[in-house]
C-alpha atoms as a PDB file:
ATOM      1  CA  UNK A   1      74.097  82.227 115.989  1.00  0.00           C
ATOM      2  CA  UNK A   2      76.584  79.729 114.387  1.00  0.00           C
ATOM      3  CA  UNK A   3      78.423  81.326 111.501  1.00  0.00           C
ATOM      4  CA  UNK A   4      77.939  78.090 109.421  1.00  0.00           C
ATOM      5  CA  UNK A   5      74.080  78.665 109.839  1.00  0.00           C
ATOM      6  CA  UNK A   6      74.239  82.369 109.318  1.00  0.00           C
ATOM      7  CA  UNK A   7      72.068  84.179 106.780  1.00  0.00           C
ATOM      8  CA  UNK A   8      72.810  83.974 103.136  1.00  0.00           C
ATOM      9  CA  UNK A   9      74.323  87.320 102.194  1.00  0.00           C
ATOM     10  CA  UNK A  10      75.011  88.717  98.759  1.00  0.00           C
ATOM     11  CA  UNK A  11      77.584  91.551  98.445  1.00  0.00           C
ATOM     12  CA  UNK A  12      77.611  93.525  95.248  1.00  0.00           C
ATOM     13  CA  UNK A  13      80.324  95.912  94.329  1.00  0.00           C
ATOM     14  CA  UNK A  14      83.987  95.872  93.588  1.00  0.00           C
ATOM     15  CA  UNK A  15      87.143  97.734  94.747  1.00  0.00           C
ATOM     16  CA  UNK A  16      88.674  98.088  98.078  1.00  0.00           C
ATOM     17  CA  UNK A  17      85.514  98.656 100.065  1.00  0.00           C
ATOM     18  CA  UNK A  18      84.038  95.374  99.231  1.00  0.00           C
ATOM     19  CA  UNK A  19      86.914  93.296 100.252  1.00  0.00           C
ATOM     20  CA  UNK A  20      87.356  95.139 103.551  1.00  0.00           C
ATOM     21  CA  UNK A  21      83.659  94.649 104.308  1.00  0.00           C
ATOM     22  CA  UNK A  22      83.952  90.831 103.616  1.00  0.00           C
ATOM     23  CA  UNK A  23      86.587  90.617 106.188  1.00  0.00           C
ATOM     24  CA  UNK A  24      84.054  91.552 108.875  1.00  0.00           C
ATOM     25  CA  UNK A  25      81.275  89.651 107.420  1.00  0.00           C
ATOM     26  CA  UNK A  26      82.897  86.287 107.268  1.00  0.00           C
ATOM     27  CA  UNK A  27      83.177  86.373 111.124  1.00  0.00           C
ATOM     28  CA  UNK A  28      79.317  86.303 111.296  1.00  0.00           C
ATOM     29  CA  UNK A  29      78.315  84.042 108.386  1.00  0.00           C
ATOM     30  CA  UNK A  30      79.954  81.710 105.898  1.00  0.00           C
ATOM     31  CA  UNK A  31      77.047  81.934 103.493  1.00  0.00           C
ATOM     32  CA  UNK A  32      78.570  84.735 101.476  1.00  0.00           C
ATOM     33  CA  UNK A  33      78.573  85.466  97.771  1.00  0.00           C
ATOM     34  CA  UNK A  34      80.645  88.276  96.672  1.00  0.00           C
ATOM     35  CA  UNK A  35      79.399  89.735  93.258  1.00  0.00           C
ATOM     36  CA  UNK A  36      82.177  91.765  91.698  1.00  0.00           C
ATOM     37  CA  UNK A  37      82.150  94.197  88.785  1.00  0.00           C
ATOM     38  CA  UNK A  38      84.190  93.199  85.755  1.00  0.00           C
ATOM     39  CA  UNK A  39      84.696  96.729  84.088  1.00  0.00           C
ATOM     40  CA  UNK A  40      88.177  97.437  85.669  1.00  0.00           C
ATOM     41  CA  UNK A  41      90.758  98.345  82.929  1.00  0.00           C
ATOM     42  CA  UNK A  42      93.444 100.016  84.942  1.00  0.00           C
ATOM     43  CA  UNK A  43      96.667  98.843  86.536  1.00  0.00           C
ATOM     44  CA  UNK A  44      97.760  95.139  86.445  1.00  0.00           C
ATOM     45  CA  UNK A  45      94.176  93.946  85.887  1.00  0.00           C
ATOM     46  CA  UNK A  46      93.931  96.145  82.834  1.00  0.00           C
ATOM     47  CA  UNK A  47      97.233  94.954  81.319  1.00  0.00           C
ATOM     48  CA  UNK A  48      96.265  91.184  81.804  1.00  0.00           C
ATOM     49  CA  UNK A  49      92.834  92.079  80.216  1.00  0.00           C
ATOM     50  CA  UNK A  50      94.546  93.712  77.176  1.00  0.00           C
ATOM     51  CA  UNK A  51      97.311  91.107  76.813  1.00  0.00           C
ATOM     52  CA  UNK A  52      95.325  87.949  77.466  1.00  0.00           C
ATOM     53  CA  UNK A  53      91.785  88.838  76.616  1.00  0.00           C
ATOM     54  CA  UNK A  54      90.557  87.734  80.125  1.00  0.00           C
ATOM     55  CA  UNK A  55      88.336  89.435  82.608  1.00  0.00           C
ATOM     56  CA  UNK A  56      90.055  91.725  85.105  1.00  0.00           C
ATOM     57  CA  UNK A  57      91.219  89.666  88.053  1.00  0.00           C
ATOM     58  CA  UNK A  58      92.288  92.370  90.649  1.00  0.00           C
ATOM     59  CA  UNK A  59      89.051  93.050  92.563  1.00  0.00           C
ATOM     60  CA  UNK A  60      88.266  89.410  92.508  1.00  0.00           C
ATOM     61  CA  UNK A  61      91.600  88.566  93.911  1.00  0.00           C
ATOM     62  CA  UNK A  62      91.076  90.843  96.778  1.00  0.00           C
ATOM     63  CA  UNK A  63      87.714  89.321  97.557  1.00  0.00           C
ATOM     64  CA  UNK A  64      89.123  85.778  97.470  1.00  0.00           C
ATOM     65  CA  UNK A  65      91.926  86.757  99.861  1.00  0.00           C
ATOM     66  CA  UNK A  66      89.461  88.405 102.199  1.00  0.00           C
ATOM     67  CA  UNK A  67      87.375  85.266 102.398  1.00  0.00           C
ATOM     68  CA  UNK A  68      90.241  82.808 102.202  1.00  0.00           C
ATOM     69  CA  UNK A  69      91.184  80.512 105.191  1.00  0.00           C
ATOM     70  CA  UNK A  70      94.899  80.753 104.735  1.00  0.00           C
ATOM     71  CA  UNK A  71      97.942  81.779 106.749  1.00  0.00           C
ATOM     72  CA  UNK A  72      98.986  85.447 106.699  1.00  0.00           C
ATOM     73  CA  UNK A  73     102.226  84.689 104.912  1.00  0.00           C
ATOM     74  CA  UNK A  74     100.260  83.066 102.087  1.00  0.00           C
ATOM     75  CA  UNK A  75      98.149  86.239 101.787  1.00  0.00           C
ATOM     76  CA  UNK A  76     101.372  88.289 101.460  1.00  0.00           C
ATOM     77  CA  UNK A  77     102.553  86.026  98.704  1.00  0.00           C
ATOM     78  CA  UNK A  78      99.049  86.402  96.964  1.00  0.00           C
ATOM     79  CA  UNK A  79      99.353  90.288  97.159  1.00  0.00           C
ATOM     80  CA  UNK A  80     103.054  90.482  96.328  1.00  0.00           C
ATOM     81  CA  UNK A  81     103.698  92.912  93.486  1.00  0.00           C
ATOM     82  CA  UNK A  82     106.831  92.604  91.367  1.00  0.00           C
ATOM     83  CA  UNK A  83     108.963  95.734  91.801  1.00  0.00           C
ATOM     84  CA  UNK A  84     110.941  95.522  88.434  1.00  0.00           C
ATOM     85  CA  UNK A  85     111.042  94.213  84.983  1.00  0.00           C
ATOM     86  CA  UNK A  86     108.243  93.246  82.669  1.00  0.00           C
ATOM     87  CA  UNK A  87     105.872  92.322  85.474  1.00  0.00           C
ATOM     88  CA  UNK A  88     106.475  95.566  87.460  1.00  0.00           C
ATOM     89  CA  UNK A  89     103.385  96.417  89.496  1.00  0.00           C
ATOM     90  CA  UNK A  90     101.716  93.174  88.732  1.00  0.00           C
ATOM     91  CA  UNK A  91     100.559  90.959  91.649  1.00  0.00           C
ATOM     92  CA  UNK A  92     101.308  87.283  92.081  1.00  0.00           C
ATOM     93  CA  UNK A  93      97.685  86.683  92.754  1.00  0.00           C
ATOM     94  CA  UNK A  94      96.616  88.266  89.354  1.00  0.00           C
ATOM     95  CA  UNK A  95      99.183  86.006  87.497  1.00  0.00           C
ATOM     96  CA  UNK A  96      97.998  82.982  89.503  1.00  0.00           C
ATOM     97  CA  UNK A  97      94.380  83.514  88.319  1.00  0.00           C
ATOM     98  CA  UNK A  98      95.736  84.207  84.758  1.00  0.00           C
ATOM     99  CA  UNK A  99      97.492  80.837  84.711  1.00  0.00           C
ATOM    100  CA  UNK A 100      94.420  78.952  85.991  1.00  0.00           C
ATOM    101  CA  UNK A 101      92.383  80.900  83.292  1.00  0.00           C
ATOM    102  CA  UNK A 102      94.747  79.482  80.641  1.00  0.00           C
ATOM    103  CA  UNK A 103      94.767  75.905  82.092  1.00  0.00           C
ATOM    104  CA  UNK A 104      91.046  75.639  82.274  1.00  0.00           C
ATOM    105  CA  UNK A 105      90.004  77.919  79.454  1.00  0.00           C
ATOM    106  CA  UNK A 106      87.466  79.690  81.644  1.00  0.00           C
ATOM    107  CA  UNK A 107      87.526  82.547  83.987  1.00  0.00           C
ATOM    108  CA  UNK A 108      84.679  81.261  86.040  1.00  0.00           C
ATOM    109  CA  UNK A 109      86.437  77.808  86.352  1.00  0.00           C
ATOM    110  CA  UNK A 110      89.692  79.707  87.260  1.00  0.00           C
ATOM    111  CA  UNK A 111      87.928  81.525  90.131  1.00  0.00           C
ATOM    112  CA  UNK A 112      86.293  78.355  91.354  1.00  0.00           C
ATOM    113  CA  UNK A 113      89.732  76.494  91.308  1.00  0.00           C
ATOM    114  CA  UNK A 114      91.670  79.242  93.171  1.00  0.00           C
ATOM    115  CA  UNK A 115      88.767  79.466  95.759  1.00  0.00           C
ATOM    116  CA  UNK A 116      89.140  75.701  96.474  1.00  0.00           C
ATOM    117  CA  UNK A 117      92.857  76.008  96.769  1.00  0.00           C
ATOM    118  CA  UNK A 118      92.674  78.922  99.136  1.00  0.00           C
ATOM    119  CA  UNK A 119      89.735  77.464 101.129  1.00  0.00           C
ATOM    120  CA  UNK A 120      87.522  80.372 100.523  1.00  0.00           C
ATOM    121  CA  UNK A 121      84.437  80.672 102.855  1.00  0.00           C
ATOM    122  CA  UNK A 122      81.568  81.488 100.548  1.00  0.00           C
ATOM    123  CA  UNK A 123      81.806  82.269  96.936  1.00  0.00           C
ATOM    124  CA  UNK A 124      83.370  85.049  94.797  1.00  0.00           C
ATOM    125  CA  UNK A 125      81.863  85.468  91.428  1.00  0.00           C
ATOM    126  CA  UNK A 126      82.275  87.952  88.563  1.00  0.00           C
ATOM    127  CA  UNK A 127      78.927  89.630  87.780  1.00  0.00           C
ATOM    128  CA  UNK A 128      79.133  88.600  84.160  1.00  0.00           C
ATOM    129  CA  UNK A 129      81.346  86.574  81.775  1.00  0.00           C
ATOM    130  CA  UNK A 130      80.923  89.323  79.104  1.00  0.00           C
ATOM    131  CA  UNK A 131      83.767  91.540  78.290  1.00  0.00           C
ATOM    132  CA  UNK A 132      82.234  94.698  79.424  1.00  0.00           C
ATOM    133  CA  UNK A 133      83.637  98.311  79.058  1.00  0.00           C
ATOM    134  CA  UNK A 134      82.401 101.099  81.051  1.00  0.00           C
ATOM    135  CA  UNK A 135      81.816 104.604  79.499  1.00  0.00           C
ATOM    136  CA  UNK A 136      80.706 107.934  80.960  1.00  0.00           C
ATOM    137  CA  UNK A 137      78.795 110.850  79.597  1.00  0.00           C
ATOM    138  CA  UNK A 138      79.929 113.912  81.287  1.00  0.00           C
ATOM    139  CA  UNK A 139      77.791 116.925  82.028  1.00  0.00           C
ATOM    140  CA  UNK A 140      79.763 118.794  79.351  1.00  0.00           C
ATOM    141  CA  UNK A 141      78.405 116.371  76.802  1.00  0.00           C
ATOM    142  CA  UNK A 142      81.755 114.441  76.195  1.00  0.00           C
ATOM    143  CA  UNK A 143      82.041 110.716  76.342  1.00  0.00           C
ATOM    144  CA  UNK A 144      84.933 109.012  78.145  1.00  0.00           C
ATOM    145  CA  UNK A 145      85.855 105.389  77.496  1.00  0.00           C
ATOM    146  CA  UNK A 146      87.218 103.168  80.185  1.00  0.00           C
ATOM    147  CA  UNK A 147      86.788 102.897  83.948  1.00  0.00           C
ATOM    148  CA  UNK A 148      90.142 104.032  84.836  1.00  0.00           C
ATOM    149  CA  UNK A 149      89.918 107.131  82.705  1.00  0.00           C
ATOM    150  CA  UNK A 150      86.640 108.350  83.989  1.00  0.00           C
ATOM    151  CA  UNK A 151      87.665 110.099  87.209  1.00  0.00           C
ATOM    152  CA  UNK A 152      90.889 111.373  85.472  1.00  0.00           C
ATOM    153  CA  UNK A 153      88.848 113.025  82.645  1.00  0.00           C
ATOM    154  CA  UNK A 154      86.358 114.408  85.059  1.00  0.00           C
ATOM    155  CA  UNK A 155      89.093 116.237  86.881  1.00  0.00           C
ATOM    156  CA  UNK A 156      90.888 117.285  83.649  1.00  0.00           C
ATOM    157  CA  UNK A 157      87.729 118.563  82.012  1.00  0.00           C
ATOM    158  CA  UNK A 158      86.238 119.933  85.250  1.00  0.00           C
ATOM    159  CA  UNK A 159      83.049 118.271  84.622  1.00  0.00           C
ATOM    160  CA  UNK A 160      80.834 115.768  86.593  1.00  0.00           C
ATOM    161  CA  UNK A 161      79.277 112.661  85.478  1.00  0.00           C
ATOM    162  CA  UNK A 162      75.919 112.761  83.932  1.00  0.00           C
ATOM    163  CA  UNK A 163      75.611 108.964  83.587  1.00  0.00           C
ATOM    164  CA  UNK A 164      77.580 105.868  82.939  1.00  0.00           C
ATOM    165  CA  UNK A 165      76.838 103.093  80.487  1.00  0.00           C
ATOM    166  CA  UNK A 166      78.204  99.814  79.149  1.00  0.00           C
ATOM    167  CA  UNK A 167      79.292  98.956  75.647  1.00  0.00           C
ATOM    168  CA  UNK A 168      77.188  95.939  75.436  1.00  0.00           C
ATOM    169  CA  UNK A 169      73.372  96.474  74.855  1.00  0.00           C
ATOM    170  CA  UNK A 170      72.121  93.456  76.596  1.00  0.00           C
ATOM    171  CA  UNK A 171      74.785  92.245  79.006  1.00  0.00           C
ATOM    172  CA  UNK A 172      74.073  88.911  80.807  1.00  0.00           C
ATOM    173  CA  UNK A 173      74.618  88.217  84.399  1.00  0.00           C
ATOM    174  CA  UNK A 174      76.284  84.969  85.373  1.00  0.00           C
ATOM    175  CA  UNK A 175      73.544  82.396  86.179  1.00  0.00           C
ATOM    176  CA  UNK A 176      75.176  81.642  89.577  1.00  0.00           C
ATOM    177  CA  UNK A 177      74.857  85.353  90.460  1.00  0.00           C
ATOM    178  CA  UNK A 178      71.181  85.404  89.622  1.00  0.00           C
ATOM    179  CA  UNK A 179      70.676  82.213  91.556  1.00  0.00           C
ATOM    180  CA  UNK A 180      72.505  83.599  94.687  1.00  0.00           C
ATOM    181  CA  UNK A 181      70.419  86.839  94.626  1.00  0.00           C
ATOM    182  CA  UNK A 182      67.135  84.748  94.350  1.00  0.00           C
ATOM    183  CA  UNK A 183      68.112  82.732  97.418  1.00  0.00           C
ATOM    184  CA  UNK A 184      69.537  85.502  99.509  1.00  0.00           C
ATOM    185  CA  UNK A 185      68.421  86.539 102.920  1.00  0.00           C
ATOM    186  CA  UNK A 186      70.358  89.843 102.666  1.00  0.00           C
ATOM    187  CA  UNK A 187      71.581  91.859  99.672  1.00  0.00           C
ATOM    188  CA  UNK A 188      74.291  94.468 100.355  1.00  0.00           C
ATOM    189  CA  UNK A 189      75.208  97.035  97.689  1.00  0.00           C
ATOM    190  CA  UNK A 190      78.543  98.633  98.453  1.00  0.00           C
ATOM    191  CA  UNK A 191      80.549 100.021 100.014  1.00  0.00           C
ATOM    192  CA  UNK A 192      82.580 101.100  96.935  1.00  0.00           C
ATOM    193  CA  UNK A 193      83.147 103.626  94.304  1.00  0.00           C
ATOM    194  CA  UNK A 194      79.645 104.934  93.125  1.00  0.00           C
ATOM    195  CA  UNK A 195      80.078 105.109  89.307  1.00  0.00           C
ATOM    196  CA  UNK A 196      82.953 102.522  88.774  1.00  0.00           C
ATOM    197  CA  UNK A 197      82.314  99.690  91.344  1.00  0.00           C
ATOM    198  CA  UNK A 198      78.564  99.753  92.178  1.00  0.00           C
ATOM    199  CA  UNK A 199      76.673 101.063  89.093  1.00  0.00           C
ATOM    200  CA  UNK A 200      78.372  98.892  86.565  1.00  0.00           C
ATOM    201  CA  UNK A 201      76.766  95.800  88.196  1.00  0.00           C
ATOM    202  CA  UNK A 202      73.275  97.268  88.285  1.00  0.00           C
ATOM    203  CA  UNK A 203      73.531  98.302  84.739  1.00  0.00           C
ATOM    204  CA  UNK A 204      72.967  94.529  83.932  1.00  0.00           C
ATOM    205  CA  UNK A 205      69.150  94.022  83.589  1.00  0.00           C
ATOM    206  CA  UNK A 206      69.151  90.408  84.905  1.00  0.00           C
ATOM    207  CA  UNK A 207      70.962  91.488  88.149  1.00  0.00           C
ATOM    208  CA  UNK A 208      68.715  94.500  88.702  1.00  0.00           C
ATOM    209  CA  UNK A 209      65.553  92.559  88.038  1.00  0.00           C
ATOM    210  CA  UNK A 210      66.708  89.672  90.347  1.00  0.00           C
ATOM    211  CA  UNK A 211      67.351  92.259  93.154  1.00  0.00           C
ATOM    212  CA  UNK A 212      63.903  93.799  92.601  1.00  0.00           C
ATOM    213  CA  UNK A 213      62.188  90.410  92.672  1.00  0.00           C
ATOM    214  CA  UNK A 214      63.951  89.286  95.841  1.00  0.00           C
ATOM    215  CA  UNK A 215      62.288  89.300  99.183  1.00  0.00           C
ATOM    216  CA  UNK A 216      65.724  89.788 100.841  1.00  0.00           C
ATOM    217  CA  UNK A 217      66.689  92.605 103.183  1.00  0.00           C
ATOM    218  CA  UNK A 218      68.237  95.122 100.734  1.00  0.00           C
ATOM    219  CA  UNK A 219      70.853  97.538 102.065  1.00  0.00           C
ATOM    220  CA  UNK A 220      72.992 100.122 100.472  1.00  0.00           C
ATOM    221  CA  UNK A 221      76.186 101.056 102.378  1.00  0.00           C
ATOM    222  CA  UNK A 222      77.111 104.732 101.457  1.00  0.00           C
ATOM    223  CA  UNK A 223      80.751 105.739 101.192  1.00  0.00           C
ATOM    224  CA  UNK A 224      82.195 107.893 104.170  1.00  0.00           C
ATOM    225  CA  UNK A 225      84.230 110.167 101.891  1.00  0.00           C
ATOM    226  CA  UNK A 226      83.603 111.681  98.440  1.00  0.00           C
ATOM    227  CA  UNK A 227      85.953 110.533  95.595  1.00  0.00           C
ATOM    228  CA  UNK A 228      87.731 113.081  93.549  1.00  0.00           C
ATOM    229  CA  UNK A 229      86.594 113.162  89.917  1.00  0.00           C
ATOM    230  CA  UNK A 230      83.742 110.722  90.612  1.00  0.00           C
ATOM    231  CA  UNK A 231      81.412 112.145  93.370  1.00  0.00           C
ATOM    232  CA  UNK A 232      82.634 115.654  94.118  1.00  0.00           C
ATOM    233  CA  UNK A 233      80.203 117.521  96.354  1.00  0.00           C
ATOM    234  CA  UNK A 234      77.924 114.473  96.661  1.00  0.00           C
ATOM    235  CA  UNK A 235      75.804 113.936  99.819  1.00  0.00           C
ATOM    236  CA  UNK A 236      73.926 110.822 100.922  1.00  0.00           C
ATOM    237  CA  UNK A 237      70.939 111.767  98.860  1.00  0.00           C
ATOM    238  CA  UNK A 238      72.814 112.223  95.673  1.00  0.00           C
ATOM    239  CA  UNK A 239      74.484 108.814  96.011  1.00  0.00           C
ATOM    240  CA  UNK A 240      71.012 107.204  96.384  1.00  0.00           C
ATOM    241  CA  UNK A 241      69.557 109.212  93.479  1.00  0.00           C
ATOM    242  CA  UNK A 242      72.478 108.285  91.170  1.00  0.00           C
ATOM    243  CA  UNK A 243      71.896 104.511  91.897  1.00  0.00           C
ATOM    244  CA  UNK A 244      68.258 104.711  91.456  1.00  0.00           C
ATOM    245  CA  UNK A 245      68.650 106.819  88.159  1.00  0.00           C
ATOM    246  CA  UNK A 246      70.834 104.013  86.688  1.00  0.00           C
ATOM    247  CA  UNK A 247      68.447 101.231  87.888  1.00  0.00           C
ATOM    248  CA  UNK A 248      65.102 102.202  89.279  1.00  0.00           C
ATOM    249  CA  UNK A 249      63.466 103.439  92.461  1.00  0.00           C
ATOM    250  CA  UNK A 250      63.138 100.752  95.072  1.00  0.00           C
ATOM    251  CA  UNK A 251      66.270  98.934  94.407  1.00  0.00           C
ATOM    252  CA  UNK A 252      66.966  98.849  98.281  1.00  0.00           C
ATOM    253  CA  UNK A 253      65.053 100.012 101.318  1.00  0.00           C
ATOM    254  CA  UNK A 254      67.858 100.984 103.631  1.00  0.00           C
ATOM    255  CA  UNK A 255      71.002 103.147 103.405  1.00  0.00           C
ATOM    256  CA  UNK A 256      73.672 102.963 106.086  1.00  0.00           C
ATOM    257  CA  UNK A 257      75.577 106.095 106.752  1.00  0.00           C
ATOM    258  CA  UNK A 258      78.520 106.768 109.106  1.00  0.00           C
ATOM    259  CA  UNK A 259      78.115 109.460 111.696  1.00  0.00           C
ATOM    260  CA  UNK A 260      81.103 108.601 113.763  1.00  0.00           C
ATOM    261  CA  UNK A 261      83.740 111.193 114.596  1.00  0.00           C
ATOM    262  CA  UNK A 262      86.818 111.382 112.408  1.00  0.00           C
ATOM    263  CA  UNK A 263      89.932 113.108 113.678  1.00  0.00           C
ATOM    264  CA  UNK A 264      90.352 116.502 112.049  1.00  0.00           C
ATOM    265  CA  UNK A 265      93.865 115.769 110.916  1.00  0.00           C
ATOM    266  CA  UNK A 266      92.484 113.062 108.536  1.00  0.00           C
ATOM    267  CA  UNK A 267      89.667 115.207 107.335  1.00  0.00           C
ATOM    268  CA  UNK A 268      92.273 117.753 106.469  1.00  0.00           C
ATOM    269  CA  UNK A 269      94.372 115.237 104.785  1.00  0.00           C
ATOM    270  CA  UNK A 270      91.499 114.123 102.656  1.00  0.00           C
ATOM    271  CA  UNK A 271      90.507 117.764 101.916  1.00  0.00           C
ATOM    272  CA  UNK A 272      94.004 118.411 100.483  1.00  0.00           C
ATOM    273  CA  UNK A 273      93.193 115.564  97.958  1.00  0.00           C
ATOM    274  CA  UNK A 274      89.791 117.197  97.170  1.00  0.00           C
ATOM    275  CA  UNK A 275      87.773 114.632  99.141  1.00  0.00           C
ATOM    276  CA  UNK A 276      85.256 115.515 101.826  1.00  0.00           C
ATOM    277  CA  UNK A 277      82.776 113.863 104.206  1.00  0.00           C
ATOM    278  CA  UNK A 278      79.557 112.605 102.572  1.00  0.00           C
ATOM    279  CA  UNK A 279      76.971 114.835 104.407  1.00  0.00           C
ATOM    280  CA  UNK A 280      73.534 113.885 105.715  1.00  0.00           C
ATOM    281  CA  UNK A 281      70.974 116.283 107.064  1.00  0.00           C
ATOM    282  CA  UNK A 282      67.293 116.303 108.237  1.00  0.00           C
ATOM    283  CA  UNK A 283      66.041 117.394 104.774  1.00  0.00           C
ATOM    284  CA  UNK A 284      67.886 114.375 103.011  1.00  0.00           C
ATOM    285  CA  UNK A 285      66.561 111.935 105.483  1.00  0.00           C
ATOM    286  CA  UNK A 286      62.952 113.260 104.925  1.00  0.00           C
ATOM    287  CA  UNK A 287      63.464 113.139 101.109  1.00  0.00           C
ATOM    288  CA  UNK A 288      64.869 109.582 101.370  1.00  0.00           C
ATOM    289  CA  UNK A 289      61.836 108.578 103.428  1.00  0.00           C
ATOM    290  CA  UNK A 290      59.542 109.718 100.679  1.00  0.00           C
ATOM    291  CA  UNK A 291      61.465 107.443  98.259  1.00  0.00           C
ATOM    292  CA  UNK A 292      60.831 104.506 100.853  1.00  0.00           C
ATOM    293  CA  UNK A 293      64.579 104.429 101.966  1.00  0.00           C
ATOM    294  CA  UNK A 294      65.142 104.466 105.689  1.00  0.00           C
ATOM    295  CA  UNK A 295      68.327 105.935 106.920  1.00  0.00           C
ATOM    296  CA  UNK A 296      70.467 104.079 109.509  1.00  0.00           C
ATOM    297  CA  UNK A 297      73.271 105.955 111.135  1.00  0.00           C
ATOM    298  CA  UNK A 298      75.948 104.767 113.397  1.00  0.00           C
ATOM    299  CA  UNK A 299      79.747 104.911 114.191  1.00  0.00           C
ATOM    300  CA  UNK A 300      81.286 102.653 111.593  1.00  0.00           C
ATOM    301  CA  UNK A 301      84.516 104.387 110.969  1.00  0.00           C
ATOM    302  CA  UNK A 302      87.929 103.152 111.295  1.00  0.00           C
ATOM    303  CA  UNK A 303      91.284 104.945 110.448  1.00  0.00           C
ATOM    304  CA  UNK A 304      93.942 102.514 109.213  1.00  0.00           C
ATOM    305  CA  UNK A 305      97.349 103.590 107.970  1.00  0.00           C
ATOM    306  CA  UNK A 306      96.011 106.999 107.478  1.00  0.00           C
ATOM    307  CA  UNK A 307      93.050 106.003 105.331  1.00  0.00           C
ATOM    308  CA  UNK A 308      89.439 106.536 106.381  1.00  0.00           C
ATOM    309  CA  UNK A 309      87.570 103.139 106.142  1.00  0.00           C
ATOM    310  CA  UNK A 310      84.511 101.372 107.431  1.00  0.00           C
ATOM    311  CA  UNK A 311      84.824  99.252 110.485  1.00  0.00           C
ATOM    312  CA  UNK A 312      83.990  95.983 108.712  1.00  0.00           C
ATOM    313  CA  UNK A 313      82.907  93.991 111.779  1.00  0.00           C
ATOM    314  CA  UNK A 314      80.696  96.808 113.227  1.00  0.00           C
ATOM    315  CA  UNK A 315      79.035  97.240 109.763  1.00  0.00           C
ATOM    316  CA  UNK A 316      78.421  93.627 109.283  1.00  0.00           C
ATOM    317  CA  UNK A 317      77.166  93.179 112.773  1.00  0.00           C
ATOM    318  CA  UNK A 318      74.482  96.019 112.214  1.00  0.00           C
ATOM    319  CA  UNK A 319      73.332  94.480 108.969  1.00  0.00           C
ATOM    320  CA  UNK A 320      72.972  91.031 110.523  1.00  0.00           C
ATOM    321  CA  UNK A 321      71.082  92.594 113.572  1.00  0.00           C
ATOM    322  CA  UNK A 322      68.857  94.590 111.203  1.00  0.00           C
ATOM    323  CA  UNK A 323      68.000  91.311 109.289  1.00  0.00           C
ATOM    324  CA  UNK A 324      67.117  89.534 112.571  1.00  0.00           C
ATOM    325  CA  UNK A 325      65.115  92.426 113.769  1.00  0.00           C
ATOM    326  CA  UNK A 326      63.064  92.720 110.492  1.00  0.00           C
ATOM    327  CA  UNK A 327      62.554  89.003 110.577  1.00  0.00           C
ATOM    328  CA  UNK A 328      61.342  88.967 114.067  1.00  0.00           C
ATOM    329  CA  UNK A 329      58.984  91.832 113.395  1.00  0.00           C
ATOM    330  CA  UNK A 330      57.527  89.874 110.369  1.00  0.00           C
ATOM    331  CA  UNK A 331      56.982  86.995 112.875  1.00  0.00           C
ATOM    332  CA  UNK A 332      55.164  89.171 115.313  1.00  0.00           C
ATOM    333  CA  UNK A 333      57.943  88.871 117.989  1.00  0.00           C
END
């Protein structure tokens, strides 16, 4: 299969997991649309959002770099963070997007221009042009404002998340995002932080409805490890149930779960940070089947610089193979 003629894939999420996955996916198809959450309000992105009134550029920058056809040295420049002064901790790529946003007076136009400059394969789109803030209602009844504060407050208050919600009652998805979903062959949700990268996208009714109406293969990639303050004690079933509770049952038909072996020293390292493997057992598999969700397991793990990540190429290859297999089945092959 020529990657230029590869299937049309929409990847919905945000955070590190999404950009890592895109690096593997672009080796198999160039028909990629990355849909990125816009609720980030921490770090350099949060500062630019507060100072300039623009959408947060950080996760979008990472996706653009993941799909860009540029030399490694240029990627280093785009990811360079200033060590001192007023811009300490801020990345050059964020400032570049901010400058383009100022020149063209539009965040979407800025993303389009930087994508042209960096020869991006596919498209990177903010899920919405609305200035959205994420809130969480904790199990103790308290409300937390701001994506960056949610896991911190969960830890401080020793309370899990009951639900998350946006500060805009009828947020609108970008038209290009809806169009991409309607034309997609494959829709991938994740990998990424459950409540702060994935759910904020599906809280937008237009996006949720577009996914439901699509005939594409719909896949959720479950995280390998839990996240402190966000998914403590969560297994695969709880991840799926949380997504369905914030959208509706049937949003996807497959969940991909890693069952590859991870060296014990890395498990211990994560345990020291109050994170653990996202578990799966026979009972969960049966309950998911009752929800019309098929579990697909495999060795998709990769340890890089001490961090447990998905092997992006293996994961992307499985999803493309799954799509081809389903299509062949429909054609009676």
